[in-house]
mmCIF file with all atom_site columns, C-alpha atoms in Angstrom:
data_model
loop_
_atom_site.group_PDB
_atom_site.id
_atom_site.type_symbol
_atom_site.label_atom_id
_atom_site.label_alt_id
_atom_site.label_comp_id
_atom_site.label_asym_id
_atom_site.label_entity_id
_atom_site.label_seq_id
_atom_site.pdbx_PDB_ins_code
_atom_site.Cartn_x
_atom_site.Cartn_y
_atom_site.Cartn_z
_atom_site.occupancy
_atom_site.B_iso_or_equiv
_atom_site.pdbx_formal_charge
_atom_site.auth_seq_id
_atom_site.auth_comp_id
_atom_site.auth_asym_id
_atom_site.auth_atom_id
_atom_site.pdbx_PDB_model_num
ATOM 1   C CA . ALA A 1 1   ? 112.154 108.572 93.247  1.00 77.00 ? 1   ALA A CA 1
ATOM 2   C CA . GLN A 1 2   ? 111.614 106.024 95.964  1.00 84.00 ? 2   GLN A CA 1
ATOM 3   C CA . SER A 1 3   ? 111.896 102.308 95.267  1.00 90.00 ? 3   SER A CA 1
ATOM 4   C CA . VAL A 1 4   ? 111.937 98.983  97.038  1.00 94.00 ? 4   VAL A CA 1
ATOM 5   C CA . ALA A 1 5   ? 113.661 95.762  96.069  1.00 96.00 ? 5   ALA A CA 1
ATOM 6   C CA . GLN A 1 6   ? 112.740 92.312  97.279  1.00 97.00 ? 6   GLN A CA 1
ATOM 7   C CA . PRO A 1 7   ? 115.482 90.138  95.798  1.00 96.00 ? 7   PRO A CA 1
ATOM 8   C CA . GLU A 1 8   ? 113.855 86.774  96.457  1.00 96.00 ? 8   GLU A CA 1
ATOM 9   C CA . ASP A 1 9   ? 110.722 85.666  94.635  1.00 95.00 ? 9   ASP A CA 1
ATOM 10  C CA . GLN A 1 10  ? 110.274 82.816  97.101  1.00 97.00 ? 10  GLN A CA 1
ATOM 11  C CA . VAL A 1 11  ? 111.650 81.822  100.476 1.00 98.00 ? 11  VAL A CA 1
ATOM 12  C CA . ASN A 1 12  ? 111.309 78.258  101.723 1.00 98.00 ? 12  ASN A CA 1
ATOM 13  C CA . VAL A 1 13  ? 111.693 77.408  105.382 1.00 98.00 ? 13  VAL A CA 1
ATOM 14  C CA . ALA A 1 14  ? 110.753 74.503  107.612 1.00 98.00 ? 14  ALA A CA 1
ATOM 15  C CA . GLU A 1 15  ? 108.267 75.005  110.405 1.00 97.00 ? 15  GLU A CA 1
ATOM 16  C CA . GLY A 1 16  ? 109.985 75.979  113.633 1.00 97.00 ? 16  GLY A CA 1
ATOM 17  C CA . ASN A 1 17  ? 113.020 77.454  111.887 1.00 98.00 ? 17  ASN A CA 1
ATOM 18  C CA . PRO A 1 18  ? 113.766 81.175  111.802 1.00 97.00 ? 18  PRO A CA 1
ATOM 19  C CA . LEU A 1 19  ? 112.785 83.060  108.680 1.00 97.00 ? 19  LEU A CA 1
ATOM 20  C CA . THR A 1 20  ? 114.070 86.178  106.956 1.00 98.00 ? 20  THR A CA 1
ATOM 21  C CA . VAL A 1 21  ? 112.471 87.990  104.046 1.00 98.00 ? 21  VAL A CA 1
ATOM 22  C CA . LYS A 1 22  ? 114.770 90.596  102.552 1.00 98.00 ? 22  LYS A CA 1
ATOM 23  C CA . CYS A 1 23  ? 113.994 94.159  101.533 1.00 98.00 ? 23  CYS A CA 1
ATOM 24  C CA . THR A 1 24  ? 116.184 97.060  100.461 1.00 97.00 ? 24  THR A CA 1
ATOM 25  C CA . TYR A 1 25  ? 114.963 100.544 99.745  1.00 95.00 ? 25  TYR A CA 1
ATOM 26  C CA . SER A 1 26  ? 115.961 103.749 98.039  1.00 92.00 ? 26  SER A CA 1
ATOM 27  C CA . VAL A 1 27  ? 114.669 107.197 99.002  1.00 87.00 ? 27  VAL A CA 1
ATOM 28  C CA . SER A 1 28  ? 116.200 110.638 98.904  1.00 83.00 ? 28  SER A CA 1
ATOM 29  C CA . GLY A 1 29  ? 115.224 111.546 102.454 1.00 81.00 ? 29  GLY A CA 1
ATOM 30  C CA . ASN A 1 30  ? 114.103 109.736 105.595 1.00 83.00 ? 30  ASN A CA 1
ATOM 31  C CA . PRO A 1 31  ? 111.947 106.711 104.856 1.00 87.00 ? 31  PRO A CA 1
ATOM 32  C CA . TYR A 1 32  ? 108.788 105.300 106.293 1.00 89.00 ? 32  TYR A CA 1
ATOM 33  C CA . LEU A 1 33  ? 108.999 101.515 105.819 1.00 93.00 ? 33  LEU A CA 1
ATOM 34  C CA . PHE A 1 34  ? 106.235 98.965  105.991 1.00 94.00 ? 34  PHE A CA 1
ATOM 35  C CA . TRP A 1 35  ? 105.632 95.254  105.706 1.00 96.00 ? 35  TRP A CA 1
ATOM 36  C CA . TYR A 1 36  ? 102.319 93.868  104.510 1.00 96.00 ? 36  TYR A CA 1
ATOM 37  C CA . VAL A 1 37  ? 101.157 90.288  104.067 1.00 96.00 ? 37  VAL A CA 1
ATOM 38  C CA . GLN A 1 38  ? 98.666  89.000  101.514 1.00 94.00 ? 38  GLN A CA 1
ATOM 39  C CA . TYR A 1 39  ? 96.876  85.708  101.925 1.00 90.00 ? 39  TYR A CA 1
ATOM 40  C CA . PRO A 1 40  ? 95.150  84.094  98.906  1.00 84.00 ? 40  PRO A CA 1
ATOM 41  C CA . ASN A 1 41  ? 92.077  86.014  97.748  1.00 76.00 ? 41  ASN A CA 1
ATOM 42  C CA . ARG A 1 42  ? 92.533  88.536  100.530 1.00 80.00 ? 42  ARG A CA 1
ATOM 43  C CA . GLY A 1 43  ? 93.635  92.135  100.783 1.00 86.00 ? 43  GLY A CA 1
ATOM 44  C CA . LEU A 1 44  ? 96.925  93.296  102.204 1.00 91.00 ? 44  LEU A CA 1
ATOM 45  C CA . GLN A 1 45  ? 97.248  93.157  105.963 1.00 93.00 ? 45  GLN A CA 1
ATOM 46  C CA . PHE A 1 46  ? 99.541  95.558  107.787 1.00 92.00 ? 46  PHE A CA 1
ATOM 47  C CA . LEU A 1 47  ? 102.297 93.804  109.771 1.00 95.00 ? 47  LEU A CA 1
ATOM 48  C CA . LEU A 1 48  ? 104.608 96.524  111.027 1.00 94.00 ? 48  LEU A CA 1
ATOM 49  C CA . LYS A 1 49  ? 106.191 99.861  110.251 1.00 92.00 ? 49  LYS A CA 1
ATOM 50  C CA . TYR A 1 50  ? 109.345 101.838 110.897 1.00 92.00 ? 50  TYR A CA 1
ATOM 51  C CA . ILE A 1 51  ? 109.027 105.591 111.234 1.00 87.00 ? 51  ILE A CA 1
ATOM 52  C CA . THR A 1 52  ? 111.787 106.579 113.602 1.00 83.00 ? 52  THR A CA 1
ATOM 53  C CA . GLY A 1 53  ? 113.352 105.390 116.831 1.00 85.00 ? 53  GLY A CA 1
ATOM 54  C CA . ASP A 1 54  ? 114.495 101.849 117.613 1.00 89.00 ? 54  ASP A CA 1
ATOM 55  C CA . ASN A 1 55  ? 115.884 100.015 114.634 1.00 92.00 ? 55  ASN A CA 1
ATOM 56  C CA . LEU A 1 56  ? 114.160 96.795  115.690 1.00 95.00 ? 56  LEU A CA 1
ATOM 57  C CA . VAL A 1 57  ? 110.440 97.003  115.137 1.00 95.00 ? 57  VAL A CA 1
ATOM 58  C CA . LYS A 1 58  ? 107.992 94.443  116.460 1.00 96.00 ? 58  LYS A CA 1
ATOM 59  C CA . GLY A 1 59  ? 104.734 93.764  114.700 1.00 94.00 ? 59  GLY A CA 1
ATOM 60  C CA . SER A 1 60  ? 101.803 91.412  114.421 1.00 91.00 ? 60  SER A CA 1
ATOM 61  C CA . TYR A 1 61  ? 101.917 87.588  114.614 1.00 92.00 ? 61  TYR A CA 1
ATOM 62  C CA . GLY A 1 62  ? 105.429 87.515  116.099 1.00 95.00 ? 62  GLY A CA 1
ATOM 63  C CA . PHE A 1 63  ? 107.093 89.243  113.169 1.00 97.00 ? 63  PHE A CA 1
ATOM 64  C CA . GLU A 1 64  ? 109.796 91.853  113.557 1.00 97.00 ? 64  GLU A CA 1
ATOM 65  C CA . ALA A 1 65  ? 111.947 93.861  111.203 1.00 97.00 ? 65  ALA A CA 1
ATOM 66  C CA . GLU A 1 66  ? 115.319 95.495  111.508 1.00 96.00 ? 66  GLU A CA 1
ATOM 67  C CA . PHE A 1 67  ? 115.980 98.881  109.977 1.00 95.00 ? 67  PHE A CA 1
ATOM 68  C CA . ASN A 1 68  ? 119.573 99.300  108.816 1.00 95.00 ? 68  ASN A CA 1
ATOM 69  C CA . LYS A 1 69  ? 120.251 102.775 107.485 1.00 93.00 ? 69  LYS A CA 1
ATOM 70  C CA . SER A 1 70  ? 123.791 102.096 106.285 1.00 94.00 ? 70  SER A CA 1
ATOM 71  C CA . GLN A 1 71  ? 122.674 99.100  104.269 1.00 95.00 ? 71  GLN A CA 1
ATOM 72  C CA . THR A 1 72  ? 119.306 100.672 103.346 1.00 95.00 ? 72  THR A CA 1
ATOM 73  C CA . SER A 1 73  ? 117.610 97.458  104.365 1.00 97.00 ? 73  SER A CA 1
ATOM 74  C CA . PHE A 1 74  ? 114.472 96.523  106.269 1.00 97.00 ? 74  PHE A CA 1
ATOM 75  C CA . HIS A 1 75  ? 114.452 92.740  106.510 1.00 98.00 ? 75  HIS A CA 1
ATOM 76  C CA . LEU A 1 76  ? 111.454 90.931  107.971 1.00 98.00 ? 76  LEU A CA 1
ATOM 77  C CA . LYS A 1 77  ? 112.182 88.220  110.514 1.00 98.00 ? 77  LYS A CA 1
ATOM 78  C CA . LYS A 1 78  ? 110.475 85.686  112.726 1.00 98.00 ? 78  LYS A CA 1
ATOM 79  C CA . PRO A 1 79  ? 112.264 83.418  115.206 1.00 97.00 ? 79  PRO A CA 1
ATOM 80  C CA . SER A 1 80  ? 110.076 80.372  114.582 1.00 97.00 ? 80  SER A CA 1
ATOM 81  C CA . ALA A 1 81  ? 108.034 79.964  111.397 1.00 97.00 ? 81  ALA A CA 1
ATOM 82  C CA . LEU A 1 82  ? 104.544 78.507  111.281 1.00 97.00 ? 82  LEU A CA 1
ATOM 83  C CA . VAL A 1 83  ? 102.878 76.778  108.338 1.00 96.00 ? 83  VAL A CA 1
ATOM 84  C CA . SER A 1 84  ? 100.163 79.423  108.606 1.00 95.00 ? 84  SER A CA 1
ATOM 85  C CA . ASP A 1 85  ? 102.786 82.100  107.842 1.00 96.00 ? 85  ASP A CA 1
ATOM 86  C CA . SER A 1 86  ? 102.841 80.898  104.235 1.00 96.00 ? 86  SER A CA 1
ATOM 87  C CA . ALA A 1 87  ? 101.719 83.906  102.192 1.00 96.00 ? 87  ALA A CA 1
ATOM 88  C CA . LEU A 1 88  ? 102.918 86.712  99.962  1.00 96.00 ? 88  LEU A CA 1
ATOM 89  C CA . TYR A 1 89  ? 104.899 89.415  101.743 1.00 97.00 ? 89  TYR A CA 1
ATOM 90  C CA . PHE A 1 90  ? 105.348 92.957  100.511 1.00 96.00 ? 90  PHE A CA 1
ATOM 91  C CA . CYS A 1 91  ? 107.794 95.578  101.640 1.00 96.00 ? 91  CYS A CA 1
ATOM 92  C CA . ALA A 1 92  ? 106.818 99.194  101.000 1.00 93.00 ? 92  ALA A CA 1
ATOM 93  C CA . VAL A 1 93  ? 108.343 102.632 101.414 1.00 91.00 ? 93  VAL A CA 1
ATOM 94  C CA . THR A 1 94  ? 107.146 106.177 101.479 1.00 83.00 ? 94  THR A CA 1
ATOM 95  C CA . GLN A 1 95  ? 109.053 109.308 102.171 1.00 71.00 ? 95  GLN A CA 1
ATOM 96  C CA . TRP A 1 96  ? 108.998 111.139 105.454 1.00 62.00 ? 96  TRP A CA 1
ATOM 97  C CA . GLY A 1 97  ? 107.252 114.453 105.546 1.00 60.00 ? 97  GLY A CA 1
ATOM 98  C CA . THR A 1 98  ? 105.742 114.331 102.111 1.00 59.00 ? 98  THR A CA 1
ATOM 99  C CA . GLY A 1 99  ? 102.315 114.907 103.564 1.00 56.00 ? 99  GLY A CA 1
ATOM 100 C CA . PHE A 1 100 ? 100.739 112.204 101.549 1.00 60.00 ? 100 PHE A CA 1
ATOM 101 C CA . GLN A 1 101 ? 100.832 108.465 101.404 1.00 66.00 ? 101 GLN A CA 1
ATOM 102 C CA . LYS A 1 102 ? 102.224 107.196 98.135  1.00 76.00 ? 102 LYS A CA 1
ATOM 103 C CA . LEU A 1 103 ? 103.328 103.763 99.188  1.00 83.00 ? 103 LEU A CA 1
ATOM 104 C CA . VAL A 1 104 ? 105.743 102.177 96.754  1.00 88.00 ? 104 VAL A CA 1
ATOM 105 C CA . PHE A 1 105 ? 105.688 98.403  96.995  1.00 92.00 ? 105 PHE A CA 1
ATOM 106 C CA . GLY A 1 106 ? 108.262 95.783  96.198  1.00 94.00 ? 106 GLY A CA 1
ATOM 107 C CA . THR A 1 107 ? 107.433 92.910  93.900  1.00 93.00 ? 107 THR A CA 1
ATOM 108 C CA . GLY A 1 108 ? 106.616 90.617  96.790  1.00 95.00 ? 108 GLY A CA 1
ATOM 109 C CA . THR A 1 109 ? 108.201 87.489  98.236  1.00 97.00 ? 109 THR A CA 1
ATOM 110 C CA . ARG A 1 110 ? 106.274 84.275  98.544  1.00 96.00 ? 110 ARG A CA 1
ATOM 111 C CA . LEU A 1 111 ? 107.013 82.554  101.833 1.00 97.00 ? 111 LEU A CA 1
ATOM 112 C CA . LEU A 1 112 ? 106.454 78.816  101.927 1.00 97.00 ? 112 LEU A CA 1
ATOM 113 C CA . VAL A 1 113 ? 106.694 77.131  105.321 1.00 97.00 ? 113 VAL A CA 1
ATOM 114 C CA . SER A 1 114 ? 106.774 73.368  105.156 1.00 97.00 ? 114 SER A CA 1
ATOM 115 C CA . PRO A 1 115 ? 105.565 71.124  108.013 1.00 95.00 ? 115 PRO A CA 1
ATOM 116 C CA . ASP B 2 1   ? 88.590  92.604  108.806 1.00 81.00 ? 1   ASP B CA 1
ATOM 117 C CA . SER B 2 2   ? 90.339  95.899  108.000 1.00 85.00 ? 2   SER B CA 1
ATOM 118 C CA . GLY B 2 3   ? 87.165  97.967  108.060 1.00 91.00 ? 3   GLY B CA 1
ATOM 119 C CA . VAL B 2 4   ? 87.616  99.029  104.435 1.00 96.00 ? 4   VAL B CA 1
ATOM 120 C CA . THR B 2 5   ? 84.778  97.797  102.223 1.00 96.00 ? 5   THR B CA 1
ATOM 121 C CA . GLN B 2 6   ? 85.037  97.379  98.483  1.00 97.00 ? 6   GLN B CA 1
ATOM 122 C CA . THR B 2 7   ? 82.252  96.495  96.100  1.00 97.00 ? 7   THR B CA 1
ATOM 123 C CA . PRO B 2 8   ? 81.806  94.535  93.987  1.00 97.00 ? 8   PRO B CA 1
ATOM 124 C CA . LYS B 2 9   ? 84.201  91.710  94.836  1.00 95.00 ? 9   LYS B CA 1
ATOM 125 C CA . HIS B 2 10  ? 84.232  90.408  91.287  1.00 96.00 ? 10  HIS B CA 1
ATOM 126 C CA . LEU B 2 11  ? 83.429  92.055  87.993  1.00 97.00 ? 11  LEU B CA 1
ATOM 127 C CA . ILE B 2 12  ? 83.480  90.598  84.500  1.00 97.00 ? 12  ILE B CA 1
ATOM 128 C CA . THR B 2 13  ? 82.970  92.927  81.587  1.00 97.00 ? 13  THR B CA 1
ATOM 129 C CA . ALA B 2 14  ? 83.737  93.245  77.897  1.00 97.00 ? 14  ALA B CA 1
ATOM 130 C CA . THR B 2 15  ? 86.387  95.330  76.205  1.00 97.00 ? 15  THR B CA 1
ATOM 131 C CA . GLY B 2 16  ? 85.326  98.896  75.555  1.00 97.00 ? 16  GLY B CA 1
ATOM 132 C CA . GLN B 2 17  ? 82.975  99.018  78.498  1.00 98.00 ? 17  GLN B CA 1
ATOM 133 C CA . ARG B 2 18  ? 83.017  101.261 81.569  1.00 98.00 ? 18  ARG B CA 1
ATOM 134 C CA . VAL B 2 19  ? 82.857  100.144 85.196  1.00 98.00 ? 19  VAL B CA 1
ATOM 135 C CA . THR B 2 20  ? 82.768  101.799 88.599  1.00 98.00 ? 20  THR B CA 1
ATOM 136 C CA . LEU B 2 21  ? 84.456  100.373 91.662  1.00 98.00 ? 21  LEU B CA 1
ATOM 137 C CA . ARG B 2 22  ? 83.344  101.563 95.061  1.00 98.00 ? 22  ARG B CA 1
ATOM 138 C CA . CYS B 2 23  ? 85.227  101.923 98.315  1.00 98.00 ? 23  CYS B CA 1
ATOM 139 C CA . SER B 2 24  ? 84.052  102.790 101.815 1.00 97.00 ? 24  SER B CA 1
ATOM 140 C CA . PRO B 2 25  ? 86.964  103.724 104.063 1.00 96.00 ? 25  PRO B CA 1
ATOM 141 C CA . ARG B 2 26  ? 87.323  102.904 107.741 1.00 94.00 ? 26  ARG B CA 1
ATOM 142 C CA . SER B 2 27  ? 85.258  105.109 109.991 1.00 93.00 ? 27  SER B CA 1
ATOM 143 C CA . GLY B 2 28  ? 87.153  108.340 110.603 1.00 88.00 ? 28  GLY B CA 1
ATOM 144 C CA . ASP B 2 29  ? 89.725  107.859 107.850 1.00 92.00 ? 29  ASP B CA 1
ATOM 145 C CA . LEU B 2 30  ? 90.017  110.878 105.572 1.00 91.00 ? 30  LEU B CA 1
ATOM 146 C CA . SER B 2 31  ? 92.532  109.489 103.085 1.00 90.00 ? 31  SER B CA 1
ATOM 147 C CA . VAL B 2 32  ? 91.630  106.979 100.404 1.00 93.00 ? 32  VAL B CA 1
ATOM 148 C CA . TYR B 2 33  ? 94.112  105.339 98.047  1.00 93.00 ? 33  TYR B CA 1
ATOM 149 C CA . TRP B 2 34  ? 93.640  103.176 95.004  1.00 96.00 ? 34  TRP B CA 1
ATOM 150 C CA . TYR B 2 35  ? 96.092  100.505 93.901  1.00 95.00 ? 35  TYR B CA 1
ATOM 151 C CA . GLN B 2 36  ? 96.186  98.105  90.983  1.00 96.00 ? 36  GLN B CA 1
ATOM 152 C CA . GLN B 2 37  ? 97.692  94.649  91.392  1.00 93.00 ? 37  GLN B CA 1
ATOM 153 C CA . SER B 2 38  ? 98.519  92.699  88.258  1.00 90.00 ? 38  SER B CA 1
ATOM 154 C CA . LEU B 2 39  ? 100.828 89.800  87.557  1.00 82.00 ? 39  LEU B CA 1
ATOM 155 C CA . ASP B 2 40  ? 103.101 91.737  85.235  1.00 80.00 ? 40  ASP B CA 1
ATOM 156 C CA . GLN B 2 41  ? 103.250 95.091  87.031  1.00 80.00 ? 41  GLN B CA 1
ATOM 157 C CA . GLY B 2 42  ? 102.825 94.150  90.671  1.00 86.00 ? 42  GLY B CA 1
ATOM 158 C CA . LEU B 2 43  ? 101.196 96.591  93.082  1.00 90.00 ? 43  LEU B CA 1
ATOM 159 C CA . GLN B 2 44  ? 100.960 100.047 91.593  1.00 91.00 ? 44  GLN B CA 1
ATOM 160 C CA . PHE B 2 45  ? 99.750  103.200 93.258  1.00 90.00 ? 45  PHE B CA 1
ATOM 161 C CA . LEU B 2 46  ? 97.048  104.887 91.204  1.00 94.00 ? 46  LEU B CA 1
ATOM 162 C CA . ILE B 2 47  ? 95.717  107.861 93.124  1.00 93.00 ? 47  ILE B CA 1
ATOM 163 C CA . GLN B 2 48  ? 95.080  109.296 96.588  1.00 91.00 ? 48  GLN B CA 1
ATOM 164 C CA . TYR B 2 49  ? 92.280  111.500 97.860  1.00 92.00 ? 49  TYR B CA 1
ATOM 165 C CA . TYR B 2 50  ? 92.223  113.344 101.135 1.00 89.00 ? 50  TYR B CA 1
ATOM 166 C CA . ASN B 2 51  ? 88.948  114.726 102.433 1.00 91.00 ? 51  ASN B CA 1
ATOM 167 C CA . GLY B 2 52  ? 87.518  115.019 98.958  1.00 93.00 ? 52  GLY B CA 1
ATOM 168 C CA . GLU B 2 53  ? 90.552  116.453 97.217  1.00 92.00 ? 53  GLU B CA 1
ATOM 169 C CA . GLU B 2 54  ? 93.066  114.724 95.017  1.00 92.00 ? 54  GLU B CA 1
ATOM 170 C CA . ARG B 2 55  ? 96.437  114.649 96.813  1.00 87.00 ? 55  ARG B CA 1
ATOM 171 C CA . ALA B 2 56  ? 98.712  112.363 94.833  1.00 86.00 ? 56  ALA B CA 1
ATOM 172 C CA . LYS B 2 57  ? 98.703  110.704 91.474  1.00 89.00 ? 57  LYS B CA 1
ATOM 173 C CA . GLY B 2 58  ? 100.609 107.662 90.374  1.00 88.00 ? 58  GLY B CA 1
ATOM 174 C CA . ASN B 2 59  ? 100.535 105.580 87.229  1.00 83.00 ? 59  ASN B CA 1
ATOM 175 C CA . ILE B 2 60  ? 96.885  106.156 86.515  1.00 93.00 ? 60  ILE B CA 1
ATOM 176 C CA . LEU B 2 61  ? 95.774  105.983 82.909  1.00 94.00 ? 61  LEU B CA 1
ATOM 177 C CA . GLU B 2 62  ? 93.773  108.820 81.393  1.00 96.00 ? 62  GLU B CA 1
ATOM 178 C CA . ARG B 2 63  ? 90.929  106.340 80.853  1.00 97.00 ? 63  ARG B CA 1
ATOM 179 C CA . PHE B 2 64  ? 90.716  105.980 84.639  1.00 97.00 ? 64  PHE B CA 1
ATOM 180 C CA . SER B 2 65  ? 89.358  108.553 87.037  1.00 97.00 ? 65  SER B CA 1
ATOM 181 C CA . ALA B 2 66  ? 88.420  108.683 90.681  1.00 97.00 ? 66  ALA B CA 1
ATOM 182 C CA . GLN B 2 67  ? 86.625  110.862 93.146  1.00 97.00 ? 67  GLN B CA 1
ATOM 183 C CA . GLN B 2 68  ? 85.917  111.051 96.847  1.00 97.00 ? 68  GLN B CA 1
ATOM 184 C CA . PHE B 2 69  ? 82.487  112.127 97.950  1.00 97.00 ? 69  PHE B CA 1
ATOM 185 C CA . PRO B 2 70  ? 81.466  114.256 100.971 1.00 96.00 ? 70  PRO B CA 1
ATOM 186 C CA . ASP B 2 71  ? 80.678  111.108 102.953 1.00 95.00 ? 71  ASP B CA 1
ATOM 187 C CA . LEU B 2 72  ? 84.290  110.053 102.200 1.00 95.00 ? 72  LEU B CA 1
ATOM 188 C CA . HIS B 2 73  ? 83.490  107.029 100.105 1.00 97.00 ? 73  HIS B CA 1
ATOM 189 C CA . SER B 2 74  ? 85.391  106.851 96.854  1.00 98.00 ? 74  SER B CA 1
ATOM 190 C CA . GLU B 2 75  ? 84.761  105.550 93.382  1.00 98.00 ? 75  GLU B CA 1
ATOM 191 C CA . LEU B 2 76  ? 87.237  104.500 90.723  1.00 98.00 ? 76  LEU B CA 1
ATOM 192 C CA . ASN B 2 77  ? 85.902  104.745 87.195  1.00 98.00 ? 77  ASN B CA 1
ATOM 193 C CA . LEU B 2 78  ? 87.529  102.698 84.462  1.00 98.00 ? 78  LEU B CA 1
ATOM 194 C CA . SER B 2 79  ? 86.461  103.334 80.878  1.00 97.00 ? 79  SER B CA 1
ATOM 195 C CA . SER B 2 80  ? 87.238  102.001 77.396  1.00 97.00 ? 80  SER B CA 1
ATOM 196 C CA . LEU B 2 81  ? 88.400  98.856  79.096  1.00 98.00 ? 81  LEU B CA 1
ATOM 197 C CA . GLU B 2 82  ? 91.116  96.747  77.546  1.00 97.00 ? 82  GLU B CA 1
ATOM 198 C CA . LEU B 2 83  ? 92.171  93.175  78.242  1.00 96.00 ? 83  LEU B CA 1
ATOM 199 C CA . GLY B 2 84  ? 95.253  94.503  80.028  1.00 94.00 ? 84  GLY B CA 1
ATOM 200 C CA . ASP B 2 85  ? 93.118  96.270  82.590  1.00 96.00 ? 85  ASP B CA 1
ATOM 201 C CA . SER B 2 86  ? 92.237  92.916  84.111  1.00 96.00 ? 86  SER B CA 1
ATOM 202 C CA . ALA B 2 87  ? 93.645  93.087  87.632  1.00 96.00 ? 87  ALA B CA 1
ATOM 203 C CA . LEU B 2 88  ? 92.868  93.245  91.302  1.00 95.00 ? 88  LEU B CA 1
ATOM 204 C CA . TYR B 2 89  ? 92.022  96.781  92.359  1.00 97.00 ? 89  TYR B CA 1
ATOM 205 C CA . PHE B 2 90  ? 92.571  97.660  95.980  1.00 96.00 ? 90  PHE B CA 1
ATOM 206 C CA . CYS B 2 91  ? 91.324  100.558 97.989  1.00 96.00 ? 91  CYS B CA 1
ATOM 207 C CA . ALA B 2 92  ? 93.061  101.561 101.205 1.00 94.00 ? 92  ALA B CA 1
ATOM 208 C CA . SER B 2 93  ? 92.414  104.211 103.812 1.00 92.00 ? 93  SER B CA 1
ATOM 209 C CA . SER B 2 94  ? 94.269  105.928 106.610 1.00 88.00 ? 94  SER B CA 1
ATOM 210 C CA . VAL B 2 95  ? 93.613  108.641 109.157 1.00 82.00 ? 95  VAL B CA 1
ATOM 211 C CA . VAL B 2 96  ? 96.053  111.122 107.671 1.00 69.00 ? 96  VAL B CA 1
ATOM 212 C CA . GLY B 2 97  ? 99.073  110.834 105.443 1.00 57.00 ? 97  GLY B CA 1
ATOM 213 C CA . ASP B 2 98  ? 102.288 109.272 106.687 1.00 56.00 ? 98  ASP B CA 1
ATOM 214 C CA . THR B 2 99  ? 100.644 106.469 108.674 1.00 73.00 ? 99  THR B CA 1
ATOM 215 C CA . GLU B 2 100 ? 99.904  102.908 107.730 1.00 82.00 ? 100 GLU B CA 1
ATOM 216 C CA . ALA B 2 101 ? 97.126  102.285 105.278 1.00 86.00 ? 101 ALA B CA 1
ATOM 217 C CA . PHE B 2 102 ? 94.470  99.612  105.748 1.00 91.00 ? 102 PHE B CA 1
ATOM 218 C CA . PHE B 2 103 ? 93.425  97.718  102.663 1.00 93.00 ? 103 PHE B CA 1
ATOM 219 C CA . GLY B 2 104 ? 90.118  96.372  101.502 1.00 95.00 ? 104 GLY B CA 1
ATOM 220 C CA . GLN B 2 105 ? 89.820  92.896  100.024 1.00 94.00 ? 105 GLN B CA 1
ATOM 221 C CA . GLY B 2 106 ? 89.881  94.214  96.502  1.00 95.00 ? 106 GLY B CA 1
ATOM 222 C CA . THR B 2 107 ? 87.752  94.055  93.380  1.00 96.00 ? 107 THR B CA 1
ATOM 223 C CA . ARG B 2 108 ? 88.851  91.504  90.842  1.00 96.00 ? 108 ARG B CA 1
ATOM 224 C CA . LEU B 2 109 ? 88.181  92.900  87.391  1.00 97.00 ? 109 LEU B CA 1
ATOM 225 C CA . THR B 2 110 ? 88.207  90.591  84.414  1.00 97.00 ? 110 THR B CA 1
ATOM 226 C CA . VAL B 2 111 ? 87.932  92.120  80.962  1.00 97.00 ? 111 VAL B CA 1
ATOM 227 C CA . VAL B 2 112 ? 86.973  89.654  78.239  1.00 97.00 ? 112 VAL B CA 1
#
């Protein structure tokens, strides 16, 4: 069964500093990996995905993520954090070629960017 | 705006009652997914429909059921409601499986 772990409940970073939100996954085959962000009282917004190809994936709002197969990780990064990036971030995984979309989400990491 | 519309936005009902949540997917999307978000269990996949047919089932209780209609909108029916069913219920849609899903803003269900 596929699973995702987000080891940090909260990440604190100062505005202008780089940020990393960690994610590790477990699947039996090739994974599809996703990052979503949730702002208060809003739905989940898609940030980026890894399907195949380059290990560094660029997404919305300046975010990027690095796929590392040997470490089964898909950490979310941004070179310079903004206060407006403060939100709840979810990593998700589904399995390649299953023909359906059963996204399994991590528990979420709250990012707090201080001015 | 993701293009996925969920109604109602908020719902308060009593234990034992039945409610129906509605979802209109993005134009052209054939797949609809339902998720439950609660404080204790996080985001859980409930069920997926593709072009009117059930395709995948997750941790959906027997008291819950869903369907997708010919116009592709979907409804999630929750019956014999319990306090623990209080949660945010999300609908998402995608063009076909194995691509990113776009989420609606959710229906917040409160069972009292």
